[in-house]
XYZ file of C-alpha atoms in Angstrom:
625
model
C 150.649 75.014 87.950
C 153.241 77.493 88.979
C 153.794 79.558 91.860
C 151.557 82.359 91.333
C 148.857 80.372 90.255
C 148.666 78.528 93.439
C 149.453 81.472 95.647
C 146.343 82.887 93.873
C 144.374 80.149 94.056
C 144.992 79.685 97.771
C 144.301 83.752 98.377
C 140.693 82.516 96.363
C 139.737 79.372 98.234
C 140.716 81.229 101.434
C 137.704 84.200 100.637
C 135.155 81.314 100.820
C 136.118 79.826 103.572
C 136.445 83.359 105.118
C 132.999 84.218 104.279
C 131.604 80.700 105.542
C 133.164 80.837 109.526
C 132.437 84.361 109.608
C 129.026 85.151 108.996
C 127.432 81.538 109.718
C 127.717 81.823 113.417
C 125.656 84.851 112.951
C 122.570 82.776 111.941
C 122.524 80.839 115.374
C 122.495 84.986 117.181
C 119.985 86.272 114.881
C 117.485 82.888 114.944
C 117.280 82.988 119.077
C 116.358 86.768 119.114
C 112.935 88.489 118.829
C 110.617 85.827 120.864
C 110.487 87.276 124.174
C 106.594 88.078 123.500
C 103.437 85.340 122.422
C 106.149 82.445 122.349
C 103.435 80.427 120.968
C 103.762 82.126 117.232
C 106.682 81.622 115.462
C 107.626 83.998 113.505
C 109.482 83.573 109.597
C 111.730 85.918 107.587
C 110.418 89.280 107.402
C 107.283 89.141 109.415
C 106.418 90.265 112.760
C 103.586 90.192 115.315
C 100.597 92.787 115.826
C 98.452 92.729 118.360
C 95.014 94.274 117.725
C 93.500 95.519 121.195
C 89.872 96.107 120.534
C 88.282 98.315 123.414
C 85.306 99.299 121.341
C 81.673 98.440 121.335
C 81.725 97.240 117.559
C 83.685 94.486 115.664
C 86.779 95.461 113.797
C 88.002 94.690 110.412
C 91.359 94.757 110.391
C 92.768 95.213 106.124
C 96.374 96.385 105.133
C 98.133 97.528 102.145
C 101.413 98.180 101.336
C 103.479 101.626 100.539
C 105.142 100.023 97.865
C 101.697 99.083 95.845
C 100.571 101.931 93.404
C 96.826 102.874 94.047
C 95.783 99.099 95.791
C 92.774 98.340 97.574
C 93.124 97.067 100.487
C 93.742 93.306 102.070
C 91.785 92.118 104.477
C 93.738 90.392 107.595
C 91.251 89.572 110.108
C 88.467 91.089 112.606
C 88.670 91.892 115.889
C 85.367 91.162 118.206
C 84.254 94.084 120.427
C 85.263 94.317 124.003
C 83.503 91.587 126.288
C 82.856 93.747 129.012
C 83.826 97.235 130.443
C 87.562 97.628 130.964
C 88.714 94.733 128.957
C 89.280 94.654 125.488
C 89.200 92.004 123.047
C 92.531 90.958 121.148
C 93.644 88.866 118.289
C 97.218 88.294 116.939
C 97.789 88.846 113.154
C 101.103 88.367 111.492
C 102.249 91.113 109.332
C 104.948 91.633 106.633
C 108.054 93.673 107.355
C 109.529 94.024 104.050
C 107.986 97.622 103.010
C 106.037 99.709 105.520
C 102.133 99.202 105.624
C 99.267 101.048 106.499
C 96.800 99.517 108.477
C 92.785 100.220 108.067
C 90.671 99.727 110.635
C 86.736 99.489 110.058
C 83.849 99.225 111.909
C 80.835 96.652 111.032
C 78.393 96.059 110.203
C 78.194 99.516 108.481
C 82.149 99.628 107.322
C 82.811 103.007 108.534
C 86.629 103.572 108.314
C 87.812 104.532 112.033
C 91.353 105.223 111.649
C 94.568 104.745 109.465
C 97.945 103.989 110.646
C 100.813 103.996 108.726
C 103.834 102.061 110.379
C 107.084 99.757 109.077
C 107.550 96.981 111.127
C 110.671 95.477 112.019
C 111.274 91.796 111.743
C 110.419 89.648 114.463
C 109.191 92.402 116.883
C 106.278 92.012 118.860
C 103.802 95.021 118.330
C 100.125 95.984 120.196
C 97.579 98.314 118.070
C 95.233 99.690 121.012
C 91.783 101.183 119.671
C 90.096 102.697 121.729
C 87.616 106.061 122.247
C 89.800 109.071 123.154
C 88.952 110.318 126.428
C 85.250 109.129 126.554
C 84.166 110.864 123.819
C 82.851 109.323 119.898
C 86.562 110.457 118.238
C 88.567 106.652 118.099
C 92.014 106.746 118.755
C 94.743 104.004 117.324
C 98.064 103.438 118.948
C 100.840 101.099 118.076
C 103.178 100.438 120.559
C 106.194 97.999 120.921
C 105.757 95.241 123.118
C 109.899 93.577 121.661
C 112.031 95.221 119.661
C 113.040 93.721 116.174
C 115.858 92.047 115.397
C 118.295 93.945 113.037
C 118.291 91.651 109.992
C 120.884 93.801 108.051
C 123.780 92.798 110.502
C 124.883 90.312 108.440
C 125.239 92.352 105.408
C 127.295 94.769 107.603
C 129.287 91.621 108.449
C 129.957 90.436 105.059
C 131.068 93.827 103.441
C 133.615 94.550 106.424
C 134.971 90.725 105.598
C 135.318 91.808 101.724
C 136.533 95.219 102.396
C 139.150 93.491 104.998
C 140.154 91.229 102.463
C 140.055 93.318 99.356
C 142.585 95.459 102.463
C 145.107 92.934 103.092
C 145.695 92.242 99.274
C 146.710 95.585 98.841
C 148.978 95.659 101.774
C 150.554 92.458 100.534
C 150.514 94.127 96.705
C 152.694 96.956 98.142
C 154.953 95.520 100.388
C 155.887 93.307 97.586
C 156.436 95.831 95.328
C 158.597 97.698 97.905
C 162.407 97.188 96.176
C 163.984 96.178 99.460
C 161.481 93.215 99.971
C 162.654 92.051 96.352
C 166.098 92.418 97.559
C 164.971 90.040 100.328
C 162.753 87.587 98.210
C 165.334 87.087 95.554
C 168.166 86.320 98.019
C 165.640 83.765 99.357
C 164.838 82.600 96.582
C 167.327 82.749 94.153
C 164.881 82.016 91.490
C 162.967 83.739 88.220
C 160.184 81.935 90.296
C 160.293 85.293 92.735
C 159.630 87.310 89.831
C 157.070 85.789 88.561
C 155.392 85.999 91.591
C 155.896 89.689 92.216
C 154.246 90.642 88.645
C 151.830 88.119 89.152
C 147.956 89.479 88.603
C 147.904 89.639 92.199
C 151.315 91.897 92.016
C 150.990 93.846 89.431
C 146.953 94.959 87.986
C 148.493 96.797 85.072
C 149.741 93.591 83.477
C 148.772 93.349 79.713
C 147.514 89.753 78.997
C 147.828 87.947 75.887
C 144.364 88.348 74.018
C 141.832 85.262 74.268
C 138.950 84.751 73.254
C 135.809 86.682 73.563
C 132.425 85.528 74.040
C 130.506 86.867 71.106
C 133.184 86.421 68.341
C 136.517 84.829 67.624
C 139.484 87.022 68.480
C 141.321 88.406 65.231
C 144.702 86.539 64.622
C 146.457 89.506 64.828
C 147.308 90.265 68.225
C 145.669 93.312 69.726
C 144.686 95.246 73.156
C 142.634 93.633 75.184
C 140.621 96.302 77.065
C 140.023 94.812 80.753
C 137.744 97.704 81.651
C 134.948 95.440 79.338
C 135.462 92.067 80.758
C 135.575 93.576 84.334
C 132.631 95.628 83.373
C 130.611 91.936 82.366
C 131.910 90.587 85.380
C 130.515 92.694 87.429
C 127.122 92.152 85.893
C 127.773 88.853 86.114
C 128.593 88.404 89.880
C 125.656 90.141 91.360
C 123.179 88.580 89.080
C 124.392 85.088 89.712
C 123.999 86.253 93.710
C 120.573 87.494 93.510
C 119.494 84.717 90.903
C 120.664 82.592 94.058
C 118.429 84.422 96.570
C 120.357 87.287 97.790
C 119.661 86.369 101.356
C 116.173 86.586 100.926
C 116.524 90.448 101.602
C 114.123 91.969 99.086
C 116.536 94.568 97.451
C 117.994 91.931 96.359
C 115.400 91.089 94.096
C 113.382 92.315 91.847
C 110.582 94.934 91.936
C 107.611 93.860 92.188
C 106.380 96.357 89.668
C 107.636 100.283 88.968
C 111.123 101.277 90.544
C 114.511 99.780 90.884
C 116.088 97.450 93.248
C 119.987 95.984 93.163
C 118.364 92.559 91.163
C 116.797 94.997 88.355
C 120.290 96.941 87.425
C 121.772 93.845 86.700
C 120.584 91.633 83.181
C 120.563 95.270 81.375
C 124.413 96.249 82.171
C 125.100 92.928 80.493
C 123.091 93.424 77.084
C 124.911 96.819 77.331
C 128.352 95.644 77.592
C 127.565 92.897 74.917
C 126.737 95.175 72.159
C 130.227 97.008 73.263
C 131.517 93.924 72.614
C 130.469 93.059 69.196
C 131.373 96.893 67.655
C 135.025 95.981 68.888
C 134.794 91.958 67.717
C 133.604 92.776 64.287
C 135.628 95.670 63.754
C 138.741 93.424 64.135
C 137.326 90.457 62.127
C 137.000 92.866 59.596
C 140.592 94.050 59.867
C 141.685 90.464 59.975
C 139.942 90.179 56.070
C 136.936 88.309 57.212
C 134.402 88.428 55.244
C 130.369 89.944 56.541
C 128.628 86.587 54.912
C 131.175 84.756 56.900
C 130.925 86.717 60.164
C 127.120 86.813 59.425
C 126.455 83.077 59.452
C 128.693 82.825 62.894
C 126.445 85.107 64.398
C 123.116 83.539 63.302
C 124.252 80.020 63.936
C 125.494 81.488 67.804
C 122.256 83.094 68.703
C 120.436 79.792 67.589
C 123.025 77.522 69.965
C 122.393 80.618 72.697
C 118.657 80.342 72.543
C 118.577 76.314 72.528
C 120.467 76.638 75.564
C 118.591 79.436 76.895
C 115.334 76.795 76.545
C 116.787 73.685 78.443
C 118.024 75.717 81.094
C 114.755 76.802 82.184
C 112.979 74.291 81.770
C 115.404 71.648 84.141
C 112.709 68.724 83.847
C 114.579 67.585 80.689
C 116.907 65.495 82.987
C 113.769 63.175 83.831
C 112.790 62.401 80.342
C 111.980 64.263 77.069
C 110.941 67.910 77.629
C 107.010 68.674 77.610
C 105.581 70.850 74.990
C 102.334 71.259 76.978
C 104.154 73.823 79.722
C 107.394 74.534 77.972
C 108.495 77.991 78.057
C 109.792 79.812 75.702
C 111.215 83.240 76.696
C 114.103 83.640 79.252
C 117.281 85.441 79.851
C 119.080 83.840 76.999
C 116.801 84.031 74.965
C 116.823 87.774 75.259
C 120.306 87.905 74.974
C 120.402 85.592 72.014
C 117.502 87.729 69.931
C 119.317 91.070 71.251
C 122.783 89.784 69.990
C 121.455 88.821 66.237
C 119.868 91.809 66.003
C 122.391 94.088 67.095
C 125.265 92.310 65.123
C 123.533 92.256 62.136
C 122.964 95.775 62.291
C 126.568 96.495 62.759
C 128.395 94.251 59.929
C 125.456 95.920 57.462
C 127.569 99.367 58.895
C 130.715 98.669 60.620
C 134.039 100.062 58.458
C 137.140 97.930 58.471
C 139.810 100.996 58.784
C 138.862 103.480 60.721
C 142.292 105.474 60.633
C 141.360 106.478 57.102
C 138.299 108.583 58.530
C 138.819 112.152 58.618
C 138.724 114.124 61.596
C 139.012 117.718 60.197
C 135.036 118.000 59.198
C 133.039 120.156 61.087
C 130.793 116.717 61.213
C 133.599 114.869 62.978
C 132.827 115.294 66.668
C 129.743 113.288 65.669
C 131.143 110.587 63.395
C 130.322 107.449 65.544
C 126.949 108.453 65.030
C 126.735 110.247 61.366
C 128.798 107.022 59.541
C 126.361 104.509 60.707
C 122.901 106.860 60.754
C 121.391 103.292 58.807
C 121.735 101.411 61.695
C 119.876 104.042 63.885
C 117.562 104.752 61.719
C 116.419 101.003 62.033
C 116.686 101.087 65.802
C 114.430 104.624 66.362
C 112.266 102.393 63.908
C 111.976 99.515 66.358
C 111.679 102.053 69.102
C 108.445 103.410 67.204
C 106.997 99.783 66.663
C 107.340 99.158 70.597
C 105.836 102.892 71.020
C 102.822 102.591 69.500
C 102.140 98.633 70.052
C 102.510 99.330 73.990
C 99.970 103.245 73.522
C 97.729 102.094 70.484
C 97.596 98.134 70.200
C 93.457 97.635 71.915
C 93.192 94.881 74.480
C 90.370 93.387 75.466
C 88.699 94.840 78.801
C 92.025 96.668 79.518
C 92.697 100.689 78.438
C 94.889 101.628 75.641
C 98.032 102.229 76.915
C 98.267 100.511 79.982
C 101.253 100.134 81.725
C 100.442 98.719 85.029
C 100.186 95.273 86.843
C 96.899 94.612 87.138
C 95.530 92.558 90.649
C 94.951 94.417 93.038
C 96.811 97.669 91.410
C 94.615 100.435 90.184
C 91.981 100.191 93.069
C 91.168 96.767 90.830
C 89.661 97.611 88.027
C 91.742 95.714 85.539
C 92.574 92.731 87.447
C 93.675 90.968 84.337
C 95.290 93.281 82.323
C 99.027 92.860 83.956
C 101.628 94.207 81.295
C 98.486 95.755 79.046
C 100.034 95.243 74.998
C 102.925 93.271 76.324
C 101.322 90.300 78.319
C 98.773 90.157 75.664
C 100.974 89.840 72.780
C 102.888 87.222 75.188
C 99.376 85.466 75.566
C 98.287 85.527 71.388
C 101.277 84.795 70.526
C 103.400 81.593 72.862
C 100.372 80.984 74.831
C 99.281 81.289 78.687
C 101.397 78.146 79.148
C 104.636 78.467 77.755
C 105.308 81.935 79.796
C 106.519 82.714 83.363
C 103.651 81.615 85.625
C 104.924 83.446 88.900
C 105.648 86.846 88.010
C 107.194 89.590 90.865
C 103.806 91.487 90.371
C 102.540 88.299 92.481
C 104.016 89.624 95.507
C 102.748 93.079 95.745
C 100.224 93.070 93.738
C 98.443 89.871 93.749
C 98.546 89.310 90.175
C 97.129 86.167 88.709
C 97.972 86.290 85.325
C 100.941 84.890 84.109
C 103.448 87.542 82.565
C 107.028 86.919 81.576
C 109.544 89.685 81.997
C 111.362 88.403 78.983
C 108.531 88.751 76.410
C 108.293 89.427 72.834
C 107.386 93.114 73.260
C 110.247 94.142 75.537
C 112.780 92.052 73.418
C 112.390 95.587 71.508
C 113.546 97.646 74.202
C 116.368 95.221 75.056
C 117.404 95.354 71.619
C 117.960 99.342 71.746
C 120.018 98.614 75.084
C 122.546 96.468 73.187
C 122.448 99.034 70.692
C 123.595 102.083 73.042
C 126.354 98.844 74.089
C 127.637 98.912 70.684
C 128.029 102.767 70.664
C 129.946 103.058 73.899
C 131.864 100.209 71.503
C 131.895 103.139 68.356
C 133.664 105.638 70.839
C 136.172 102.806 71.841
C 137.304 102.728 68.286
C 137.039 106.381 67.137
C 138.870 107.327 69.542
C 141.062 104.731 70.893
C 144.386 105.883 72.981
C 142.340 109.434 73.502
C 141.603 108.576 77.025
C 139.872 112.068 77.785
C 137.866 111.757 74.500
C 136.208 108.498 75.338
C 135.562 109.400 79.101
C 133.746 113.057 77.887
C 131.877 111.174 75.691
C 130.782 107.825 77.779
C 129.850 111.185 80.301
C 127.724 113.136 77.763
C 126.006 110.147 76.757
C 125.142 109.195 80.543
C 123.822 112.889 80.985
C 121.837 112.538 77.836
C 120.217 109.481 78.851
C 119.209 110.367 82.192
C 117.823 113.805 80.667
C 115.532 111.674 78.718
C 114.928 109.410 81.776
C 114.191 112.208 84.179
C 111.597 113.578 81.246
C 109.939 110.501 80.749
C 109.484 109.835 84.344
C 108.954 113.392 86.019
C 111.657 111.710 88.514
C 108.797 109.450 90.118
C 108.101 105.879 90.402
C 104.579 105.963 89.007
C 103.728 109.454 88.073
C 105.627 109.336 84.722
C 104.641 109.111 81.389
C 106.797 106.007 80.836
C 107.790 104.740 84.440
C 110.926 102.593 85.268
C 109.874 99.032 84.738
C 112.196 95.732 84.690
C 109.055 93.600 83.905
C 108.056 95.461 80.699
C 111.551 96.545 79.775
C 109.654 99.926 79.217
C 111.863 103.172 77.326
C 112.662 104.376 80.468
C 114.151 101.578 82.235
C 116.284 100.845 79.243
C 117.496 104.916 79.153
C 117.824 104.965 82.530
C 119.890 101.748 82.877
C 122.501 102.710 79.974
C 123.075 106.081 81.872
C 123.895 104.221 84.905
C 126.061 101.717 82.717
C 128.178 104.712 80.793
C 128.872 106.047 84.014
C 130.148 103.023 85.378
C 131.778 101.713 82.608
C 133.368 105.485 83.058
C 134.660 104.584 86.644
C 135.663 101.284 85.615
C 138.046 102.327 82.223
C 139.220 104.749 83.621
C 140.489 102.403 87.153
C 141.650 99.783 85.057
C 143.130 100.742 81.564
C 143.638 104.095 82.275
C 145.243 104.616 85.368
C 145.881 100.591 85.945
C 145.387 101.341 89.876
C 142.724 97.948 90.076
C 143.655 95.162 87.640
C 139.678 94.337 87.606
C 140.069 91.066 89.961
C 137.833 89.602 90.503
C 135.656 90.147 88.606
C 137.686 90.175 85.331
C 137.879 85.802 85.484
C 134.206 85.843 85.498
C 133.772 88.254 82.766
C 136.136 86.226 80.638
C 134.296 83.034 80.769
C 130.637 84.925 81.306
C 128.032 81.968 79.356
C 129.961 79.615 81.421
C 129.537 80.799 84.614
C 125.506 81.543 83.430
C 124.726 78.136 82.324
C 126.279 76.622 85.067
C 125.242 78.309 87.885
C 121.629 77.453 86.700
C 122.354 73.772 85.898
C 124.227 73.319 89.316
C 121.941 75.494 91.925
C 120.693 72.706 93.830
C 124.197 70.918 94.243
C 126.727 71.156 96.756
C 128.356 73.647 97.451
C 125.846 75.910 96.030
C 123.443 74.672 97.904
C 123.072 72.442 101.095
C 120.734 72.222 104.577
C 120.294 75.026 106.311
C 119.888 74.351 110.354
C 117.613 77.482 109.821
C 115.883 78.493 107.101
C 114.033 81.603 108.329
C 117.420 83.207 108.782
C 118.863 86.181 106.612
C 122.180 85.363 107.719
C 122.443 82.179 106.673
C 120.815 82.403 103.407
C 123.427 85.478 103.119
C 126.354 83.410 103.713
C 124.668 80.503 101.225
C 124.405 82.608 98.473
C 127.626 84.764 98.731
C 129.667 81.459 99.083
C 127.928 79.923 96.472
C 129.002 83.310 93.987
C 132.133 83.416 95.273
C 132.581 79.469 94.296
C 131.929 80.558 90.476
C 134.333 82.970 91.046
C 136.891 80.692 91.964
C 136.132 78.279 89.819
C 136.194 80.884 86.718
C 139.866 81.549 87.986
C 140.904 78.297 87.891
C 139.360 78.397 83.879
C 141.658 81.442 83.225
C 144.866 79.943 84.643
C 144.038 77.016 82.916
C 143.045 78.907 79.959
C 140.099 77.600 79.432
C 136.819 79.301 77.960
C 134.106 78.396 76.813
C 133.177 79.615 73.199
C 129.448 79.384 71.376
């Protein structure tokens, strides 16, 4: 390995080790805090203690619900006796969740009149009292929450890790510019002596603008002509890549981290989308330079059927990991998952394109008065089929009946809707899921569980939202179009990437009416509704904006690190699956109920794949379905 390489590799291995005796010490701080009050309840990750003070003449029943659940009844989470005697009231300790803020209801029995309603977030691991009580001896009831121990502040350690990052991320820069300073190359090559030097000050480390030999891409075979490699795309799918391997891993257990339970967005929902989108980029600009190369579409269209078939097999034995104790069982097998999606969205999307895609662009005129528009006009065929699909998924999700359950319904079910459809979670799209794979070959523990109390199964990867994600690859393969129409026009391809991002979120904001639930179509990972997927692109062209422009424009960030991930993307997938419980992905924690050190778990464990796709760059080594 030369120089460079190892220097590199060193500044790598040195970021996890950084990471692991910074922000482990925090866990022992952060697990001895917060028990000052009712030592005999030990409190776990995001949950606190309330208690109810009872100076009434009636019983209490104590329910809760939380902010974050659309239209729920309300849980019940205990009952409080009336007061003994004059002057002392009657307690009981309930724990309570901290992740979202609740709003408590209490009742009175045996008649269930509702008292009071308190809305209040509680912080983890505080020690709360609710006092209810008559206000000033009269028949109005008064409830009062007050803090017996203040909370801890669980998002230290995220504080802690982004300074170490940022610090890091700090120092390579420094070390990039002083070693680009001419007088320290006057120094190094003295020392030195050697073409060794050099190569070490345009290392990738030294020099981000470095153009790097093409290799080979993930979806297709690189044409054997050499071309431009755009870096923008593979940092782009690196990106993607990095968080979703750290939230797949638990992202601390911090609950922005994963995803939403139902309507709305969090950091584990932005994820899975931007890489569909950056894959259909991909294939415009792979089979646009097979074609070049004098491939042939039969030839190109075989590749791509007999890849989605090796990325769905794959997709299968990955989530289902029993297989290593004997032959996999049919009986609870299941049959969607994130491959799978990718797989279905690939063939679909590259099909489309080699029935469309033109080998020689540069033969195109530009002097119509249809030519602003001609990545769109020369392949209308391929949109027509995808507004098609977009009408199937329309009027299957509004018009398809389901038993029990209204036409049209998009929401979770359980507890959601004050109960009335308790088993119609996903409405068209968990029942097609049901008809058609079966109760037991989908997810069984959906996110709607968690909020919503949801006890159907429903798998966010389903048939019906394979439509959806499908239409996102699609919008992938048109940032692709604008690559190629107008490639070297930098300002051309960031105006447009713009105008599509403004377009999209136009049709997100309509379909929406900027709310979480009020919309007509609301922002849902689970049913990969319209809006998510419009609403996810437009964050993707504008990122894929910032990112093009950083990196191939202007060549101030030369994408790492992201960019070794992004190169060796179904790789890094499969094998952070296959390898989650092993060491040093995983090992015993001396305290589980700790944010900080699930933090520091998870980020070392992502920045291990990291490294490790590094060392498959230098060593030029990628893996190829």
């Amino acid at each position: 390995m030369s120089k460079p390489a190892k220097v590199e590799m060193f500044y790598l291995a040195a970021i996890v080790l950084v990471i692991a005796v910074c922000v482990v010490p925090l866990t022992a701080e952060m697990s001895t805090s917060g028990f000052s009050y009712h030592k005999h309840r030990v409190l776990k990750m995001d949950q606190a203690l309330l208690r109810v003070n009872n100076e009434l003449d009636t019983e209490l029943v104590v329910s809760w619900v939380s902010e974050r659940c659309y239209q729920c009844l309300y849980q019940p989470l205990g009952v409080v006796l009336a007061k003994p005697s004059p002057g002392q009231p009657s307690s009981e300790d309930f724990i309570v969740g901290t992740q979202h803020g609740l709003t408590l209801q209490l009742n009175s029995t045996p008649i269930n009149l509702e008292l009071c309603t308190v809305p209040f977030h509680f912080g983890e691991q505080g020690n709360y009292s609710l006092w209810v009580k008559n206000l000033n001896d009269s028949s109005v009831v008064n409830c009062s929450i007050v803090t017996d121990a203040d909370p801890v502040n669980s998002y230290i350690p995220i504080l802690v890790a982004f300074l170490i990052f940022a610090g890091l991320a700090l120092v390579f820069a420094i070390g990039r510019t002083i070693l680009g300073l001419d007088v320290v190359k006057g120094i190094l090559f003295r020392i030195g002596g050697t073409m060794e030097t050099e190569r070490l000050i345009n290392s990738e480390l030294g020099s981000p603008g470095r153009t790097v030999a093409p290799v080979t891409d993930n979806i297709l075979p690189p044409s054997p002509s050499p071309s431009k490699r755009l870096r923008s795309l593979d940092t782009f799918r690196g990106i993607s890549l990095v968080i979703m391997v750290f939230v797949n891993y638990g992202g601390g257990r911090y609950w922005f981290f994963r995803h939403e339970s139902w309507n709305g967005l969090t950091v584990a929902d932005l994820v899975f989308p931007w890489f569909v989108f950056i894959m259909g980029t991909s294939i415009a600009l792979s089979v646009n330079s097979m074609l070049r190369a004098g491939a042939t579409r039969s030839s190109l269209l075989r590749k791509v059927v007999w890849r989605s078939l090796q990325l769905f097999i794959i997709g299968v034995f990955i989530i289902n990991p029993n297989y290593c104790q004997g032959p996999l069982s049919w009986d609870n097998l299941r049959i969607p998952g994130v491959l799978q999606r990718l797989a279905w969205s690939y063939l679909v999307v590259a099909c489309l394109d080699l029935l469309v895609a033109r080998a020689h662009l540069d033969i195109i005129t530009t002097d119509a008065w249809w030519s602003p528009c001609l990545d769109i006009l020369l392949y209308w065929p391929a949109w027509l089929c995808v507004l098609l699909l977009e009408t199937i998924w329309l009027c299957l999700t509004f018009l398809l009946p389901v038993a029990d359950c209204p036409n049209g319904y998009l929401g979770p079910g359980g507890i959601g809707d004050m109960g009335l459809y308790a088993n119609c979670t996903g409405g068209a799209a968990g029942f097609i899921d049901r008809w058609l794979l079966g109760e037991n070959h989908i997810y069984q523990t959906p996110s709607s569980r968690v909020i919503y109390a949801t006890g159907m199964p429903y798998d966010p990867e389903g048939v019906l939202g394979s439509i959806n994600s499908v239409f996102m690859a699609f919008l992938g393969l048109q940032a692709g179009k604008i690559i190629l129409h107008y490639r070297d026009l930098h300002t051309s391809i960031v105006s447009r990437f713009l105008i599509w991002g403004l377009i999209l979120g136009a049709i997100s904001a309509v379909l929406t009416k900027c709310s979480t639930d009020q919309g007509f179509i609301p922002v849902n990972k689970n049913l990969w509704s319209l809006s998510y997927v419009t609403t996810l692109a437009c964050f993707a062209f504008v990122l894929l904006v910032l990112v093009y422009y950083t990196v191939d424009v202007k060549k101030w960030w030369s994408g790492a690190p992201f960019y070794y991930p992004g190169m060796n993307s179904i790789l890094v997938y499969v094998g952070h699956e296959v390898f989650e419980e092993y060491f040093p992905f995983r090992w015993h924690m001396a305290n589980s109920q700790s944010h900080a050190e699930h933090l520091t778990q998870n980020l070392v464990a992502t920045s291990c794949w990291v490294f490790i796709s590094y060392v498959l760059y230098r060593k030029k080594i990628f893996w190829k379905i």
